[in-house]
Amino acid sequence: MAGAQEKTEKATGKRLSEARKKGQVALSRETNTLVVLCASLALSMLTCRQIYSHFQQLVVETWGGGFSRGDDSPFDARLLYDTGYHMVMMMGPFCLTILLVGVLTNLIQMKGFTISTEAIQPKLDKLNFIKGFARFFSLRSLSQLLKNLLELTIICFAVYRVMAANSEVFVLLVDQDLDALLHSIGALAIKLVLMVCVWMLPVCALDFAYQRWQHRKDLRMTKQETKEESKQAEGDPKVKSKIRSIQMALARRRMMAAVPKAQVVITNPTHFAVALEYKPGMEAPRVLAKGMNRIARNVIKVAREHGIPVVRNPPLARALYKQVNVGDVIPAALYKAVARVLAYIYQQKGRSVG
């Protein structure tokens, strides 16, 4: 009984869809952070000159302008506008990049756009102290703690490596002018972020794989759950209708593939079409394919493409369509009528050969 309750089965498509609607998706926050960090680093390297230019103008206009005056000069709206403009030009691209890259990374990880309000809905279970305490000491919380400690270690080690490798630069910073100081600090910051990105890459790869594995594990089902879901799916009228349509499509495809084997196609001429096969040794002619309207036209088209005679005989075509299923031999009552058609076909073939 205990074995039946073990979640050993993979999640079905329905289970995955329901979990997605609830906002339960595999998501690696560390991967998001790394991608955003790399994008910001690339942007800073591409636009460092523009950033420096705006920062320089900001410093000149702010500290060399009205903010540095000690008099009671009137409020300078132009100075405030210029300050805001340079701040936006410096920080705007980074904020926009972080927003767009973060959203895009989430969409890629979640394989599409998902909106769910269930995660933020108030639930009494969230106020349960015992369950909250258990979650705090769960494997998931422990893994998150280890990841945070590892990330902190990487950042601290990266700072140490950069400072140790550039100790002489730090000593000379105090003697540099503003331009050289900004260039030196920018270069050191880029080195630091680049080192963090490189060392965080394997951590993020492992976290991405772990989140996928954990998500699949959380959604596993018991054998009983899969059986119940299968029964529900089979009882769903929409599912039944879809299964029937698929079966009918497959049957029509097989039927059309058998038309080239026929000796004759008897038509109405366009409303009904029945393809008959008869070879020496057969008990009686057999219906290979039949159809009405569009299917009848397709049967006739395939027959003509393969050089199969098409004979117009409305009464016989209707009788064969209504009385004989595909794959069955014709009834004895239709032997004479079909025999006359076959004799006519053989006679025409003999004349064409002669």
mmCIF file of C-alpha atoms in Angstrom:
data_model
loop_
_atom_site.group_PDB
_atom_site.id
_atom_site.type_symbol
_atom_site.label_atom_id
_atom_site.label_comp_id
_atom_site.label_asym_id
_atom_site.label_seq_id
_atom_site.Cartn_x
_atom_site.Cartn_y
_atom_site.Cartn_z
ATOM 1 C CA MET A 1 0.000 0.000 0.000
ATOM 2 C CA ALA A 2 2.867 2.340 0.821
ATOM 3 C CA GLY A 3 4.495 1.598 -2.529
ATOM 4 C CA ALA A 4 1.311 2.658 -4.338
ATOM 5 C CA GLN A 5 1.549 6.085 -2.676
ATOM 6 C CA GLU A 6 5.140 6.697 -3.756
ATOM 7 C CA LYS A 7 5.461 9.337 -6.461
ATOM 8 C CA THR A 8 7.463 7.395 -9.016
ATOM 9 C CA GLU A 9 5.657 8.357 -12.236
ATOM 10 C CA LYS A 10 6.585 11.277 -14.465
ATOM 11 C CA ALA A 11 4.172 14.191 -14.553
ATOM 12 C CA THR A 12 1.631 14.034 -17.358
ATOM 13 C CA GLY A 13 0.938 16.894 -19.728
ATOM 14 C CA LYS A 14 -2.187 17.782 -17.772
ATOM 15 C CA ARG A 15 -0.260 17.890 -14.491
ATOM 16 C CA LEU A 16 2.399 20.137 -16.039
ATOM 17 C CA SER A 17 -0.265 22.432 -17.487
ATOM 18 C CA GLU A 18 -2.063 22.741 -14.147
ATOM 19 C CA ALA A 19 1.214 23.466 -12.354
ATOM 20 C CA ARG A 20 2.028 26.152 -14.915
ATOM 21 C CA LYS A 21 -1.346 27.824 -14.320
ATOM 22 C CA LYS A 22 -0.512 27.881 -10.600
ATOM 23 C CA GLY A 23 2.831 29.537 -11.297
ATOM 24 C CA GLN A 24 4.860 26.411 -10.537
ATOM 25 C CA VAL A 25 7.656 26.542 -13.106
ATOM 26 C CA ALA A 26 11.350 25.681 -13.063
ATOM 27 C CA LEU A 27 13.179 28.960 -12.547
ATOM 28 C CA SER A 28 16.827 29.574 -11.670
ATOM 29 C CA ARG A 29 17.232 33.022 -10.108
ATOM 30 C CA GLU A 30 21.012 32.646 -10.183
ATOM 31 C CA THR A 31 20.841 32.241 -13.957
ATOM 32 C CA ASN A 32 18.785 35.424 -14.224
ATOM 33 C CA THR A 33 21.313 37.285 -12.089
ATOM 34 C CA LEU A 34 24.261 36.059 -14.146
ATOM 35 C CA VAL A 35 22.651 36.936 -17.489
ATOM 36 C CA VAL A 36 21.711 40.419 -16.259
ATOM 37 C CA LEU A 37 25.227 40.897 -14.873
ATOM 38 C CA CYS A 38 26.827 39.843 -18.167
ATOM 39 C CA ALA A 39 24.498 42.117 -20.150
ATOM 40 C CA SER A 40 25.283 45.059 -17.864
ATOM 41 C CA LEU A 41 29.008 44.345 -18.177
ATOM 42 C CA ALA A 42 28.805 44.252 -21.967
ATOM 43 C CA LEU A 43 26.772 47.460 -22.021
ATOM 44 C CA SER A 44 29.224 49.250 -19.734
ATOM 45 C CA MET A 45 32.155 48.221 -21.948
ATOM 46 C CA LEU A 46 30.356 49.461 -25.065
ATOM 47 C CA THR A 47 29.136 52.748 -23.592
ATOM 48 C CA CYS A 48 31.903 53.583 -21.114
ATOM 49 C CA ARG A 49 32.926 56.703 -23.054
ATOM 50 C CA GLN A 50 29.372 58.053 -23.139
ATOM 51 C CA ILE A 51 28.892 57.284 -19.438
ATOM 52 C CA TYR A 52 32.130 59.031 -18.559
ATOM 53 C CA SER A 53 31.184 62.056 -20.687
ATOM 54 C CA HIS A 54 27.805 62.438 -18.965
ATOM 55 C CA PHE A 55 29.366 61.938 -15.533
ATOM 56 C CA GLN A 56 31.998 64.571 -16.277
ATOM 57 C CA GLN A 57 29.357 67.068 -17.392
ATOM 58 C CA LEU A 58 27.266 66.231 -14.339
ATOM 59 C CA VAL A 59 30.168 66.974 -12.009
ATOM 60 C CA VAL A 60 31.069 70.201 -13.805
ATOM 61 C CA GLU A 61 27.509 71.523 -13.978
ATOM 62 C CA THR A 62 26.628 70.483 -10.431
ATOM 63 C CA TRP A 63 29.691 71.374 -8.412
ATOM 64 C CA GLY A 64 30.874 74.103 -10.722
ATOM 65 C CA GLY A 65 27.414 75.617 -11.003
ATOM 66 C CA GLY A 66 24.715 76.779 -8.664
ATOM 67 C CA PHE A 67 25.033 73.949 -6.134
ATOM 68 C CA SER A 68 28.532 75.119 -5.220
ATOM 69 C CA ARG A 69 27.604 78.738 -4.689
ATOM 70 C CA GLY A 70 27.171 79.856 -1.142
ATOM 71 C CA ASP A 71 24.978 82.836 -1.953
ATOM 72 C CA ASP A 72 21.218 82.939 -1.819
ATOM 73 C CA SER A 73 20.765 82.704 -5.585
ATOM 74 C CA PRO A 74 17.300 81.838 -6.857
ATOM 75 C CA PHE A 75 16.384 78.254 -7.647
ATOM 76 C CA ASP A 76 17.970 77.228 -10.934
ATOM 77 C CA ALA A 77 15.468 75.016 -12.793
ATOM 78 C CA ARG A 78 17.822 74.650 -15.731
ATOM 79 C CA LEU A 79 20.548 73.227 -13.499
ATOM 80 C CA LEU A 80 18.102 70.732 -12.013
ATOM 81 C CA TYR A 81 16.978 69.691 -15.505
ATOM 82 C CA ASP A 82 20.567 69.199 -16.698
ATOM 83 C CA THR A 83 21.389 67.153 -13.603
ATOM 84 C CA GLY A 84 18.375 64.898 -14.134
ATOM 85 C CA TYR A 85 19.165 64.547 -17.834
ATOM 86 C CA HIS A 86 22.722 63.354 -17.230
ATOM 87 C CA MET A 87 21.568 60.965 -14.484
ATOM 88 C CA VAL A 88 18.994 59.441 -16.824
ATOM 89 C CA MET A 89 21.515 59.127 -19.660
ATOM 90 C CA MET A 90 23.953 57.356 -17.330
ATOM 91 C CA MET A 91 21.558 55.053 -15.490
ATOM 92 C CA GLY A 92 18.711 54.724 -18.009
ATOM 93 C CA PRO A 93 20.407 52.236 -20.356
ATOM 94 C CA PHE A 94 21.390 50.023 -17.420
ATOM 95 C CA CYS A 95 17.904 50.068 -15.890
ATOM 96 C CA LEU A 96 16.312 49.348 -19.269
ATOM 97 C CA THR A 97 18.811 46.569 -19.999
ATOM 98 C CA ILE A 98 18.257 44.943 -16.605
ATOM 99 C CA LEU A 99 14.477 45.071 -17.119
ATOM 100 C CA LEU A 100 14.455 43.699 -20.668
ATOM 101 C CA VAL A 101 17.130 41.040 -20.152
ATOM 102 C CA GLY A 102 15.549 39.914 -16.880
ATOM 103 C CA VAL A 103 12.104 39.545 -18.473
ATOM 104 C CA LEU A 104 13.535 37.794 -21.545
ATOM 105 C CA THR A 105 15.559 35.360 -19.420
ATOM 106 C CA ASN A 106 12.465 34.505 -17.386
ATOM 107 C CA LEU A 107 10.423 33.935 -20.540
ATOM 108 C CA ILE A 108 13.078 31.601 -21.946
ATOM 109 C CA GLN A 109 13.300 29.610 -18.720
ATOM 110 C CA MET A 110 9.505 29.376 -18.366
ATOM 111 C CA LYS A 111 9.117 28.610 -22.102
ATOM 112 C CA GLY A 112 6.525 31.315 -22.565
ATOM 113 C CA PHE A 113 4.514 33.988 -20.810
ATOM 114 C CA THR A 114 2.725 32.896 -17.641
ATOM 115 C CA ILE A 115 0.486 34.946 -15.330
ATOM 116 C CA SER A 116 -0.641 33.390 -12.057
ATOM 117 C CA THR A 117 -2.176 35.062 -9.011
ATOM 118 C CA GLU A 118 -2.453 31.885 -6.971
ATOM 119 C CA ALA A 119 1.023 32.257 -5.468
ATOM 120 C CA ILE A 120 0.115 35.618 -3.887
ATOM 121 C CA GLN A 121 -3.342 34.637 -2.671
ATOM 122 C CA PRO A 122 -3.669 34.512 1.146
ATOM 123 C CA LYS A 123 -3.732 30.966 2.513
ATOM 124 C CA LEU A 124 -4.043 29.737 6.086
ATOM 125 C CA ASP A 125 -1.320 27.156 5.439
ATOM 126 C CA LYS A 126 1.176 29.990 5.093
ATOM 127 C CA LEU A 127 0.431 31.019 8.695
ATOM 128 C CA ASN A 128 1.080 27.524 10.033
ATOM 129 C CA PHE A 129 4.147 27.867 12.268
ATOM 130 C CA ILE A 130 4.999 24.153 12.210
ATOM 131 C CA LYS A 131 4.913 23.924 8.408
ATOM 132 C CA GLY A 132 6.871 27.150 8.115
ATOM 133 C CA PHE A 133 9.500 25.824 10.519
ATOM 134 C CA ALA A 134 9.716 22.592 8.512
ATOM 135 C CA ARG A 135 10.154 24.540 5.268
ATOM 136 C CA PHE A 136 12.910 26.598 6.889
ATOM 137 C CA PHE A 137 14.937 23.426 7.546
ATOM 138 C CA SER A 138 13.994 21.646 4.317
ATOM 139 C CA LEU A 139 16.416 20.446 1.647
ATOM 140 C CA ARG A 140 15.324 23.310 -0.597
ATOM 141 C CA SER A 141 16.167 25.926 2.046
ATOM 142 C CA LEU A 142 19.489 24.234 2.770
ATOM 143 C CA SER A 143 20.427 24.237 -0.921
ATOM 144 C CA GLN A 144 19.505 27.919 -1.187
ATOM 145 C CA LEU A 145 21.664 28.717 1.844
ATOM 146 C CA LEU A 146 24.613 26.846 0.342
ATOM 147 C CA LYS A 147 24.174 28.712 -2.954
ATOM 148 C CA ASN A 148 24.121 32.058 -1.166
ATOM 149 C CA LEU A 149 27.260 31.192 0.797
ATOM 150 C CA LEU A 150 28.992 30.029 -2.384
ATOM 151 C CA GLU A 151 28.049 33.233 -4.204
ATOM 152 C CA LEU A 152 29.304 35.347 -1.292
ATOM 153 C CA THR A 153 32.564 33.372 -1.269
ATOM 154 C CA ILE A 154 33.009 33.908 -5.010
ATOM 155 C CA ILE A 155 32.431 37.656 -4.706
ATOM 156 C CA CYS A 156 34.813 38.006 -1.749
ATOM 157 C CA PHE A 157 37.484 35.943 -3.480
ATOM 158 C CA ALA A 158 37.065 37.960 -6.688
ATOM 159 C CA VAL A 159 37.474 41.217 -4.741
ATOM 160 C CA TYR A 160 40.588 39.826 -3.066
ATOM 161 C CA ARG A 161 42.099 38.680 -6.378
ATOM 162 C CA VAL A 162 41.452 42.019 -8.068
ATOM 163 C CA MET A 163 42.858 43.998 -5.143
ATOM 164 C CA ALA A 164 45.904 41.733 -4.835
ATOM 165 C CA ALA A 165 46.658 41.853 -8.552
ATOM 166 C CA ASN A 166 46.221 45.638 -8.707
ATOM 167 C CA SER A 167 47.674 46.730 -5.367
ATOM 168 C CA GLU A 168 49.996 49.228 -7.060
ATOM 169 C CA VAL A 169 47.042 50.821 -8.852
ATOM 170 C CA PHE A 170 45.214 51.332 -5.541
ATOM 171 C CA VAL A 171 48.269 53.048 -4.075
ATOM 172 C CA LEU A 172 48.447 55.472 -7.012
ATOM 173 C CA LEU A 173 44.732 56.342 -6.935
ATOM 174 C CA VAL A 174 45.213 59.077 -4.330
ATOM 175 C CA ASP A 175 47.627 60.976 -6.607
ATOM 176 C CA GLN A 176 45.498 60.822 -9.769
ATOM 177 C CA ASP A 177 43.280 63.562 -11.133
ATOM 178 C CA LEU A 178 39.557 63.036 -11.614
ATOM 179 C CA ASP A 179 39.789 61.731 -15.194
ATOM 180 C CA ALA A 180 42.485 59.177 -14.409
ATOM 181 C CA LEU A 181 40.729 58.202 -11.172
ATOM 182 C CA LEU A 182 37.453 57.451 -12.965
ATOM 183 C CA HIS A 183 39.227 55.459 -15.676
ATOM 184 C CA SER A 184 41.111 53.384 -13.090
ATOM 185 C CA ILE A 185 38.025 52.687 -10.989
ATOM 186 C CA GLY A 186 36.020 51.761 -14.114
ATOM 187 C CA ALA A 187 38.703 49.351 -15.319
ATOM 188 C CA LEU A 188 38.918 47.690 -11.891
ATOM 189 C CA ALA A 189 35.127 47.394 -11.689
ATOM 190 C CA ILE A 190 34.986 45.724 -15.104
ATOM 191 C CA LYS A 191 37.711 43.253 -14.082
ATOM 192 C CA LEU A 192 35.841 42.461 -10.872
ATOM 193 C CA VAL A 193 32.471 41.901 -12.566
ATOM 194 C CA LEU A 194 34.072 39.843 -15.349
ATOM 195 C CA MET A 195 35.796 37.585 -12.820
ATOM 196 C CA VAL A 196 32.552 37.127 -10.870
ATOM 197 C CA CYS A 197 30.679 36.247 -14.083
ATOM 198 C CA VAL A 198 33.257 33.637 -15.096
ATOM 199 C CA TRP A 199 33.266 31.950 -11.694
ATOM 200 C CA MET A 200 29.488 32.120 -11.375
ATOM 201 C CA LEU A 201 28.949 30.357 -14.701
ATOM 202 C CA PRO A 202 29.358 26.752 -13.408
ATOM 203 C CA VAL A 203 27.301 27.601 -10.319
ATOM 204 C CA CYS A 204 24.449 28.879 -12.477
ATOM 205 C CA ALA A 205 24.660 25.866 -14.799
ATOM 206 C CA LEU A 206 24.367 23.499 -11.842
ATOM 207 C CA ASP A 207 21.534 25.542 -10.329
ATOM 208 C CA PHE A 208 19.668 25.569 -13.651
ATOM 209 C CA ALA A 209 19.914 21.769 -13.900
ATOM 210 C CA TYR A 210 18.989 21.359 -10.226
ATOM 211 C CA GLN A 211 15.879 23.552 -10.537
ATOM 212 C CA ARG A 212 14.706 21.521 -13.538
ATOM 213 C CA TRP A 213 15.272 18.271 -11.674
ATOM 214 C CA GLN A 214 13.558 19.567 -8.516
ATOM 215 C CA HIS A 215 10.576 20.830 -10.519
ATOM 216 C CA ARG A 216 10.088 17.448 -12.203
ATOM 217 C CA LYS A 217 10.481 15.695 -8.846
ATOM 218 C CA ASP A 218 7.899 17.933 -7.164
ATOM 219 C CA LEU A 219 5.359 17.158 -9.888
ATOM 220 C CA ARG A 220 5.812 13.387 -9.872
ATOM 221 C CA MET A 221 2.645 11.348 -9.504
ATOM 222 C CA THR A 222 1.657 8.089 -7.880
ATOM 223 C CA LYS A 223 0.506 5.177 -10.034
ATOM 224 C CA GLN A 224 -3.024 5.710 -8.718
ATOM 225 C CA GLU A 225 -2.988 9.373 -9.758
ATOM 226 C CA THR A 226 -1.922 8.492 -13.294
ATOM 227 C CA LYS A 227 -4.684 5.865 -13.540
ATOM 228 C CA GLU A 228 -7.344 8.309 -12.314
ATOM 229 C CA GLU A 229 -6.150 11.007 -14.691
ATOM 230 C CA SER A 230 -6.203 8.553 -17.583
ATOM 231 C CA LYS A 231 -9.784 7.573 -16.749
ATOM 232 C CA GLN A 232 -10.834 11.220 -16.551
ATOM 233 C CA ALA A 233 -9.182 11.967 -19.875
ATOM 234 C CA GLU A 234 -10.876 9.021 -21.569
ATOM 235 C CA GLY A 235 -14.243 10.183 -20.228
ATOM 236 C CA ASP A 236 -13.779 13.724 -21.484
ATOM 237 C CA PRO A 237 -16.043 14.300 -24.526
ATOM 238 C CA LYS A 238 -13.480 16.633 -26.088
ATOM 239 C CA VAL A 239 -10.755 14.018 -25.756
ATOM 240 C CA LYS A 240 -13.019 11.321 -27.166
ATOM 241 C CA SER A 241 -13.950 13.533 -30.086
ATOM 242 C CA LYS A 242 -10.316 14.307 -30.786
ATOM 243 C CA ILE A 243 -9.385 10.608 -30.631
ATOM 244 C CA ARG A 244 -12.209 9.746 -33.031
ATOM 245 C CA SER A 245 -11.152 12.463 -35.468
ATOM 246 C CA ILE A 246 -7.556 11.213 -35.388
ATOM 247 C CA GLN A 247 -8.685 7.632 -35.944
ATOM 248 C CA MET A 248 -10.900 8.675 -38.850
ATOM 249 C CA ALA A 249 -8.070 10.657 -40.420
ATOM 250 C CA LEU A 250 -5.727 7.666 -40.165
ATOM 251 C CA ALA A 251 -8.378 5.359 -41.634
ATOM 252 C CA ARG A 252 -8.940 7.744 -44.560
ATOM 253 C CA ARG A 253 -5.206 7.941 -45.176
ATOM 254 C CA ARG A 254 -4.908 4.132 -45.281
ATOM 255 C CA MET A 255 -7.974 3.941 -47.517
ATOM 256 C CA MET A 256 -6.593 6.462 -50.007
ATOM 257 C CA ALA A 257 -3.275 4.605 -50.066
ATOM 258 C CA ALA A 258 -5.147 1.449 -51.171
ATOM 259 C CA VAL A 259 -6.896 3.096 -54.151
ATOM 260 C CA PRO A 260 -3.998 2.421 -56.603
ATOM 261 C CA LYS A 261 -4.568 -1.327 -56.075
ATOM 262 C CA ALA A 262 -8.142 -1.133 -57.424
ATOM 263 C CA GLN A 263 -9.261 -2.470 -60.821
ATOM 264 C CA VAL A 264 -12.138 0.022 -61.175
ATOM 265 C CA VAL A 265 -13.782 2.992 -59.446
ATOM 266 C CA ILE A 266 -17.570 3.196 -59.739
ATOM 267 C CA THR A 267 -19.024 6.717 -59.357
ATOM 268 C CA ASN A 268 -22.293 8.637 -59.072
ATOM 269 C CA PRO A 269 -20.424 10.557 -60.753
ATOM 270 C CA THR A 270 -19.189 12.959 -58.026
ATOM 271 C CA HIS A 271 -21.340 12.360 -54.946
ATOM 272 C CA PHE A 272 -20.314 8.721 -54.473
ATOM 273 C CA ALA A 273 -17.181 6.786 -55.406
ATOM 274 C CA VAL A 274 -16.330 3.149 -54.639
ATOM 275 C CA ALA A 275 -12.979 1.534 -55.514
ATOM 276 C CA LEU A 276 -13.139 -2.227 -56.166
ATOM 277 C CA GLU A 277 -10.367 -4.800 -56.244
ATOM 278 C CA TYR A 278 -10.712 -8.148 -57.973
ATOM 279 C CA LYS A 279 -7.968 -10.600 -58.809
ATOM 280 C CA PRO A 280 -8.072 -14.232 -59.978
ATOM 281 C CA GLY A 281 -8.587 -16.523 -57.022
ATOM 282 C CA MET A 282 -10.565 -14.014 -54.939
ATOM 283 C CA GLU A 283 -13.966 -15.108 -53.648
ATOM 284 C CA ALA A 284 -15.587 -11.866 -54.821
ATOM 285 C CA PRO A 285 -14.626 -8.256 -55.531
ATOM 286 C CA ARG A 286 -13.609 -6.325 -52.440
ATOM 287 C CA VAL A 287 -14.189 -2.655 -51.578
ATOM 288 C CA LEU A 288 -10.852 -0.893 -51.082
ATOM 289 C CA ALA A 289 -12.164 2.643 -50.617
ATOM 290 C CA LYS A 290 -15.400 4.592 -50.697
ATOM 291 C CA GLY A 291 -16.549 8.118 -49.982
ATOM 292 C CA MET A 292 -19.012 10.911 -50.528
ATOM 293 C CA ASN A 293 -18.536 14.392 -51.974
ATOM 294 C CA ARG A 294 -14.991 15.602 -51.167
ATOM 295 C CA ILE A 295 -13.679 12.119 -50.336
ATOM 296 C CA ALA A 296 -15.325 10.771 -53.497
ATOM 297 C CA ARG A 297 -13.582 13.420 -55.560
ATOM 298 C CA ASN A 298 -10.258 12.518 -53.939
ATOM 299 C CA VAL A 299 -10.781 8.821 -54.725
ATOM 300 C CA ILE A 300 -11.522 9.670 -58.363
ATOM 301 C CA LYS A 301 -8.483 11.959 -58.547
ATOM 302 C CA VAL A 302 -6.126 9.277 -57.187
ATOM 303 C CA ALA A 303 -7.615 6.674 -59.528
ATOM 304 C CA ARG A 304 -7.069 8.842 -62.587
ATOM 305 C CA GLU A 305 -3.516 9.655 -61.499
ATOM 306 C CA HIS A 306 -2.755 5.910 -61.458
ATOM 307 C CA GLY A 307 -4.617 5.073 -64.688
ATOM 308 C CA ILE A 308 -7.454 3.178 -62.990
ATOM 309 C CA PRO A 309 -10.730 3.148 -64.992
ATOM 310 C CA VAL A 310 -13.532 5.322 -63.578
ATOM 311 C CA VAL A 311 -17.012 4.052 -64.547
ATOM 312 C CA ARG A 312 -20.171 6.084 -64.067
ATOM 313 C CA ASN A 313 -22.977 3.910 -62.657
ATOM 314 C CA PRO A 314 -25.049 5.863 -60.084
ATOM 315 C CA PRO A 315 -27.371 3.033 -58.883
ATOM 316 C CA LEU A 316 -24.482 0.604 -58.380
ATOM 317 C CA ALA A 317 -22.286 3.269 -56.750
ATOM 318 C CA ARG A 318 -25.027 4.139 -54.229
ATOM 319 C CA ALA A 319 -25.745 0.476 -53.493
ATOM 320 C CA LEU A 320 -22.081 -0.372 -52.921
ATOM 321 C CA TYR A 321 -21.564 2.710 -50.732
ATOM 322 C CA LYS A 322 -24.549 1.923 -48.499
ATOM 323 C CA GLN A 323 -24.238 -1.873 -48.287
ATOM 324 C CA VAL A 324 -20.496 -2.635 -48.167
ATOM 325 C CA ASN A 325 -17.871 -1.479 -45.682
ATOM 326 C CA VAL A 326 -14.272 -0.800 -46.628
ATOM 327 C CA GLY A 327 -12.337 -4.088 -46.660
ATOM 328 C CA ASP A 328 -15.428 -6.294 -47.140
ATOM 329 C CA VAL A 329 -16.393 -8.274 -50.252
ATOM 330 C CA ILE A 330 -19.539 -7.299 -52.123
ATOM 331 C CA PRO A 331 -22.799 -9.172 -51.380
ATOM 332 C CA ALA A 332 -24.122 -11.819 -53.774
ATOM 333 C CA ALA A 333 -26.992 -9.545 -54.790
ATOM 334 C CA LEU A 334 -24.518 -7.201 -56.501
ATOM 335 C CA TYR A 335 -22.420 -9.878 -58.249
ATOM 336 C CA LYS A 336 -24.085 -9.518 -61.657
ATOM 337 C CA ALA A 337 -23.968 -5.712 -61.714
ATOM 338 C CA VAL A 338 -20.301 -5.638 -60.697
ATOM 339 C CA ALA A 339 -19.462 -8.482 -63.098
ATOM 340 C CA ARG A 340 -20.910 -6.478 -66.011
ATOM 341 C CA VAL A 341 -18.721 -3.481 -65.042
ATOM 342 C CA LEU A 342 -15.589 -5.637 -64.773
ATOM 343 C CA ALA A 343 -16.365 -7.341 -68.077
ATOM 344 C CA TYR A 344 -16.728 -3.920 -69.688
ATOM 345 C CA ILE A 345 -13.357 -2.848 -68.230
ATOM 346 C CA TYR A 346 -11.599 -5.999 -69.440
ATOM 347 C CA GLN A 347 -13.209 -5.587 -72.862
ATOM 348 C CA GLN A 348 -11.947 -1.987 -73.105
ATOM 349 C CA LYS A 349 -8.465 -3.070 -72.058
ATOM 350 C CA GLY A 350 -8.510 -5.839 -74.671
ATOM 351 C CA ARG A 351 -9.468 -3.385 -77.390
ATOM 352 C CA SER A 352 -6.740 -0.953 -76.372
ATOM 353 C CA VAL A 353 -4.176 -3.756 -76.441
ATOM 354 C CA GLY A 354 -5.446 -5.060 -79.782
#
